[in-house]
């Protein structure tokens, strides 16, 4: 199967068409909207697989198809499609996971009144996401990126009648847009320097050697290279979308959306877009590496942010009680891993983890969705429990996902991809701190996932909802099973023994064993995973929770730490107190300025005019008018008399005229002196 | 004194006095026609033939018709009401006023040394020169008079018809 | 193309006809208005089809007017004019559709409305500064009556403020133009002649004249800190008038800046450029901030207009072809989008619910009561915050790209305005249409069912949404006209990168 | 007393007759006719001065003046006819002394 770059646009166009159909379908047309969406995703998947075939045939090439969008001054804004293994692998992943989530949604959203709208938004989202993947222009990426943000806004706020959902949607949109601001500026700068935003354009693209040489030579203030500055601005966009510290706050709140949305947005696609973007512009990020005397390299920042995020997310996840929030922070943490991998120089490892993570995190979210659906929207894991016996398929698949996430050795995909990252971190010459952060996060990950599984599936039901839960219909469980299979098998294409993915992704054959530096690190990480699992089991699995109100064992052991973690380390409050307050203050000040100062100046001028008028009036009334009134009074008397003379009789007037004439004439004649 | 002039003057004054004193409006109007004819004769006598004809056409031909129209359209008032005391007073005062004005004017005319040019041949102005005057230096005045005529006619129409309309569709 | 002056005449004729028709029945006046608007639209579209982009203004009419002063009735058009003419015609048509429900003195309303439109057409077509000024004045007067007679909240105050600002602005413009005319020897008010004469002015003269003329026009364009007339005026105005006010009249100011102030006094422009740029940038962010805390729905739209017009001024201040073309595109885009916003706020919501307070609206399940309005407003909001796919995106992008060339700092701060736009738009959307949390709460539902959205409103909304999406996807439709115009010799003095 | 003075006296007399008519009669039509007579008297003066004025004055000014005057009189006649009719319609008679609506 083959698909040329020029027909690549079909991949996002199909879901877009489905979205249009969904938008035009009335509420009743549930099967039309969902059918269109699913068929479109199947089509997109087929095309993606075809594209993958093409890409694998030329793994080192960047197949492009560029065109002009509009002219801007003397030059033109050009967009294009790009087909390389990165695009193709991502497209296959997104359309495949997306398809499964769509199918799952058929069951999950069955009772929702706005079923057609949901599928419309889902399709729009998928279209935008696929658009990001196939774009060969930073501008086109940005366009689709914004549409991804929009679709996520619509989906997170899907149940907007819940105030928390509406607030979360807005928060997600605004927070990611803060990051996008950086991306926009980076884009503007890049365009200013290079006059194009195409990634690959037969030697003129921004990611091609001539451009990179130019960018890494120019230095700006602060001793950093131009490419560093632009790269970091672009990275801001990735921070926003991928929920990296310090803009990670939107991601957990976004769990207010329906669970399939969480699976789609916060596992497989949207959050992956940031990682994908950095992988896409990797040559640019890498361009400053050869410079010795710069104050900072772009990738160092990426690695730092990634390490902090990985550690932070994992730590906060430990303190959460909402099943989806645990998963959300786990996503934050895993995205931190990917950024870390990008930062330490191995984008291939990052993408590998991205792909495996997409499968097992989608699996976990859908599993959680399955639990929530069965337990009548009970999400607090203290009130669940004992579901393992009632929901066997869900439990089994969830356990697979949990082990993949925790990195249980050898069988599960998460292990291999995480190992790749840890090895890359180990090999990073700059610092070993990311490695240490990653290793601590390994322990924490295993711990909180054990806690999650033990609380939800083991023990006895602790609420009515949990005790009446039962397994869901196949439309929901079959996707779980498929994802579980993927979560296991996908790891096998990137093991040190057979680095097929790594070889094909980068277009450079990676020799077997080359991503394996000896057993030391792997053994260490296996030990750490076991440590995390063991402690988790000791605290939660061995002595099972009796009722929903029993304190958390960890809270008993370390109350201060647990409370801080449960409060998400206070980021939200901190932002609300600083940026939120500041913004509100500025807005109020500006509003006040407008109302009182600018408006006040006008009113002041008006008031001064009025005051002058009042003063004049006083002057007139008391001073001038005194005499004037008297004179007027007389005049009025004269006027009255005169008015009486106006009899209205024409004869009288005529007579007066005659008399007056005679008098005048006599005066003239007799006087002769006048 | 020129006999012709005397005759003309007599015609003018007599018809005017009669017209002013008749009680029947129709009579007054007809006598006035005589008066206007007399004026036309005066113009002829003075050598202004064109003006004379204009006078005859406009006054004798047109305005007299207007007067008759007015009289006929307001039939109920064809005859003057009987003289009332107030009316008599008015008549007396009017005659007194008129006499005063005439006295003043006459004195003024007679006392003013007006030099004349009897040597001037019996004045006559040719139609050609009159036309050239009117179309040349006086063209603007001619135009303005034309506009005035139009406007006054329009105004007359509006005046005469406004009440009838007003009753139907009051604003 | 040569029929373009007819737009002026058609508008004024339409005004008279509407006045006459209004004495018969409101419906007749409406249809007269619609036909007039559609005629102007047809004329401009036909002109657009036959338009061949060229470097300079293409003269349409040129006859002496006041010979003793050297004033010529000189109408001409180029791509910039054409863009704005099309905008005016579209906005006028939509405005008529959104005024379909006006029952009170319909004839007079549309008469004033088209008098305003005719003036606007005239300004966009004038190639003689004096003629431009005359049309500019013609456009100002009807505004007052439209607002004072048919307006709502605080209408006398809003109308008076607006008109005082407008007249103050036009007084400045007149002073500057007369100065230039006198200094140029009092020969001609023709734009080309003035520009040729301006070369010989002293630096001080140029600075002064530019300041007068630009400030005068910028007041109408809503430049910070002379913007306060805009929100109050918009709020006070009836729907169609706010649509025109934000959509078209504010463009008059920006157009005057671009067409008169900048090419005539290049030296003055260079001197004032940084000031203008900073004022524009401050205006963008400042108005965005103010919009964030407004309690009145229409004030949010009003301040968003100020913020968007800040982008236009920024594009002009950046002084290169990219930014300036973006500015013209933004004028078009904002004209459409602002019209849409005011249509939803003023016509669809306010005239049905009789409140514009977000605090009240959030208690109404408006998204259920008026689903069409909700969808329209969401689309308008997206367009307003510059989402890709709507015309605001290429416009703001082009402005930012161009601005970056001149000053990256301006671009960076202005980009912050984009963020604020997202924030205040989302806030307004949520509070207005999706604010009701409990639709079933007793008392939340209005006592009487709201009248459904009428066909005329739907048609108007579709017209505007269609336009903004079309331009959003294919900005070249307009940019192909605009850019050659900006590359004309007249602008080469001030706009960098202008060589064709 | 030369010819000019005679003419002027004639016109004065005519004027006074007109004046007396206008002052004494209560019928609006007659009042207006009186005014018409006064106008004619004025016209006589023009012609008289033109006829007997010393040579060298403008050739036909008097004549032209009278022509215009006659034209204006025609216009005036039309207007007063309308006025009379309006008055009649208004108060069902045409007595001038009753038309005092414009009383101050």
PDB file of C-alpha atoms in Angstrom, chain B residues 8-86:
ATOM      1  CA  UNK B   8     -57.504 111.683 -20.608  1.00  0.00           C
ATOM      2  CA  UNK B   9     -57.120 113.077 -17.132  1.00  0.00           C
ATOM      3  CA  UNK B  10     -60.827 113.551 -16.884  1.00  0.00           C
ATOM      4  CA  UNK B  11     -61.490 110.011 -18.010  1.00  0.00           C
ATOM      5  CA  UNK B  12     -59.069 108.626 -15.520  1.00  0.00           C
ATOM      6  CA  UNK B  13     -60.214 110.605 -12.551  1.00  0.00           C
ATOM      7  CA  UNK B  14     -63.888 110.410 -13.232  1.00  0.00           C
ATOM      8  CA  UNK B  15     -63.920 106.679 -13.716  1.00  0.00           C
ATOM      9  CA  UNK B  16     -61.840 106.239 -10.600  1.00  0.00           C
ATOM     10  CA  UNK B  17     -64.107 108.377  -8.479  1.00  0.00           C
ATOM     11  CA  UNK B  18     -67.178 106.618  -9.780  1.00  0.00           C
ATOM     12  CA  UNK B  19     -65.667 103.236  -9.243  1.00  0.00           C
ATOM     13  CA  UNK B  20     -64.787 104.125  -5.713  1.00  0.00           C
ATOM     14  CA  UNK B  21     -68.269 105.229  -4.878  1.00  0.00           C
ATOM     15  CA  UNK B  22     -70.484 102.682  -6.574  1.00  0.00           C
ATOM     16  CA  UNK B  23     -72.181 100.220  -4.299  1.00  0.00           C
ATOM     17  CA  UNK B  24     -72.524  97.446  -6.813  1.00  0.00           C
ATOM     18  CA  UNK B  25     -69.263  95.620  -7.155  1.00  0.00           C
ATOM     19  CA  UNK B  26     -69.842  94.774 -10.797  1.00  0.00           C
ATOM     20  CA  UNK B  27     -70.255  98.413 -11.590  1.00  0.00           C
ATOM     21  CA  UNK B  28     -67.152  99.292  -9.722  1.00  0.00           C
ATOM     22  CA  UNK B  29     -65.211  96.699 -11.607  1.00  0.00           C
ATOM     23  CA  UNK B  30     -66.467  97.865 -14.988  1.00  0.00           C
ATOM     24  CA  UNK B  31     -65.715 101.488 -14.145  1.00  0.00           C
ATOM     25  CA  UNK B  32     -62.248 100.476 -13.142  1.00  0.00           C
ATOM     26  CA  UNK B  33     -61.778  98.967 -16.551  1.00  0.00           C
ATOM     27  CA  UNK B  34     -62.504 102.403 -17.862  1.00  0.00           C
ATOM     28  CA  UNK B  35     -59.957 103.835 -15.516  1.00  0.00           C
ATOM     29  CA  UNK B  36     -57.288 101.423 -16.693  1.00  0.00           C
ATOM     30  CA  UNK B  37     -58.137 102.191 -20.302  1.00  0.00           C
ATOM     31  CA  UNK B  38     -57.629 105.843 -19.499  1.00  0.00           C
ATOM     32  CA  UNK B  39     -54.224 105.070 -18.109  1.00  0.00           C
ATOM     33  CA  UNK B  40     -53.469 103.171 -21.293  1.00  0.00           C
ATOM     34  CA  UNK B  41     -54.471 106.192 -23.318  1.00  0.00           C
ATOM     35  CA  UNK B  42     -52.199 108.276 -21.197  1.00  0.00           C
ATOM     36  CA  UNK B  43     -49.311 105.977 -22.046  1.00  0.00           C
ATOM     37  CA  UNK B  44     -50.199 106.226 -25.714  1.00  0.00           C
ATOM     38  CA  UNK B  45     -50.302 109.959 -25.444  1.00  0.00           C
ATOM     39  CA  UNK B  46     -46.916 109.966 -23.737  1.00  0.00           C
ATOM     40  CA  UNK B  47     -45.415 107.899 -26.526  1.00  0.00           C
ATOM     41  CA  UNK B  48     -44.996 104.623 -24.712  1.00  0.00           C
ATOM     42  CA  UNK B  49     -47.027 102.525 -27.086  1.00  0.00           C
ATOM     43  CA  UNK B  50     -45.755  99.201 -25.924  1.00  0.00           C
ATOM     44  CA  UNK B  51     -46.564  99.957 -22.326  1.00  0.00           C
ATOM     45  CA  UNK B  52     -49.945 101.136 -23.369  1.00  0.00           C
ATOM     46  CA  UNK B  53     -50.670  97.848 -25.054  1.00  0.00           C
ATOM     47  CA  UNK B  54     -49.275  95.952 -22.139  1.00  0.00           C
ATOM     48  CA  UNK B  55     -51.500  97.932 -19.825  1.00  0.00           C
ATOM     49  CA  UNK B  56     -54.483  97.250 -21.947  1.00  0.00           C
ATOM     50  CA  UNK B  57     -53.744  93.562 -22.196  1.00  0.00           C
ATOM     51  CA  UNK B  58     -52.882  92.942 -18.588  1.00  0.00           C
ATOM     52  CA  UNK B  59     -55.243  95.221 -16.795  1.00  0.00           C
ATOM     53  CA  UNK B  60     -58.130  95.511 -19.135  1.00  0.00           C
ATOM     54  CA  UNK B  61     -57.851  91.971 -20.421  1.00  0.00           C
ATOM     55  CA  UNK B  62     -56.611  89.901 -17.514  1.00  0.00           C
ATOM     56  CA  UNK B  63     -56.941  91.651 -14.217  1.00  0.00           C
ATOM     57  CA  UNK B  64     -60.433  92.771 -14.914  1.00  0.00           C
ATOM     58  CA  UNK B  65     -61.314  89.146 -15.490  1.00  0.00           C
ATOM     59  CA  UNK B  66     -59.712  88.272 -12.181  1.00  0.00           C
ATOM     60  CA  UNK B  67     -61.760  90.928 -10.485  1.00  0.00           C
ATOM     61  CA  UNK B  68     -64.918  89.633 -12.065  1.00  0.00           C
ATOM     62  CA  UNK B  69     -63.995  86.139 -10.981  1.00  0.00           C
ATOM     63  CA  UNK B  70     -63.456  87.302  -7.478  1.00  0.00           C
ATOM     64  CA  UNK B  71     -66.755  89.070  -7.459  1.00  0.00           C
ATOM     65  CA  UNK B  72     -68.636  86.140  -8.887  1.00  0.00           C
ATOM     66  CA  UNK B  73     -66.962  83.600  -6.637  1.00  0.00           C
ATOM     67  CA  UNK B  74     -67.975  85.607  -3.611  1.00  0.00           C
ATOM     68  CA  UNK B  75     -71.479  86.306  -4.793  1.00  0.00           C
ATOM     69  CA  UNK B  76     -73.110  86.886  -1.511  1.00  0.00           C
ATOM     70  CA  UNK B  77     -71.193  90.089  -1.150  1.00  0.00           C
ATOM     71  CA  UNK B  78     -72.133  91.566  -4.491  1.00  0.00           C
ATOM     72  CA  UNK B  79     -73.496  94.700  -2.927  1.00  0.00           C
ATOM     73  CA  UNK B  80     -72.039  96.699  -0.123  1.00  0.00           C
ATOM     74  CA  UNK B  81     -73.869  96.488   3.132  1.00  0.00           C
ATOM     75  CA  UNK B  82     -75.864  99.543   4.181  1.00  0.00           C
ATOM     76  CA  UNK B  83     -73.735 102.274   5.563  1.00  0.00           C
ATOM     77  CA  UNK B  84     -73.359 101.894   9.271  1.00  0.00           C
ATOM     78  CA  UNK B  85     -72.252 104.570  11.643  1.00  0.00           C
ATOM     79  CA  UNK B  86     -68.881 103.011  11.979  1.00  0.00           C
TER      80      UNK B  86
END
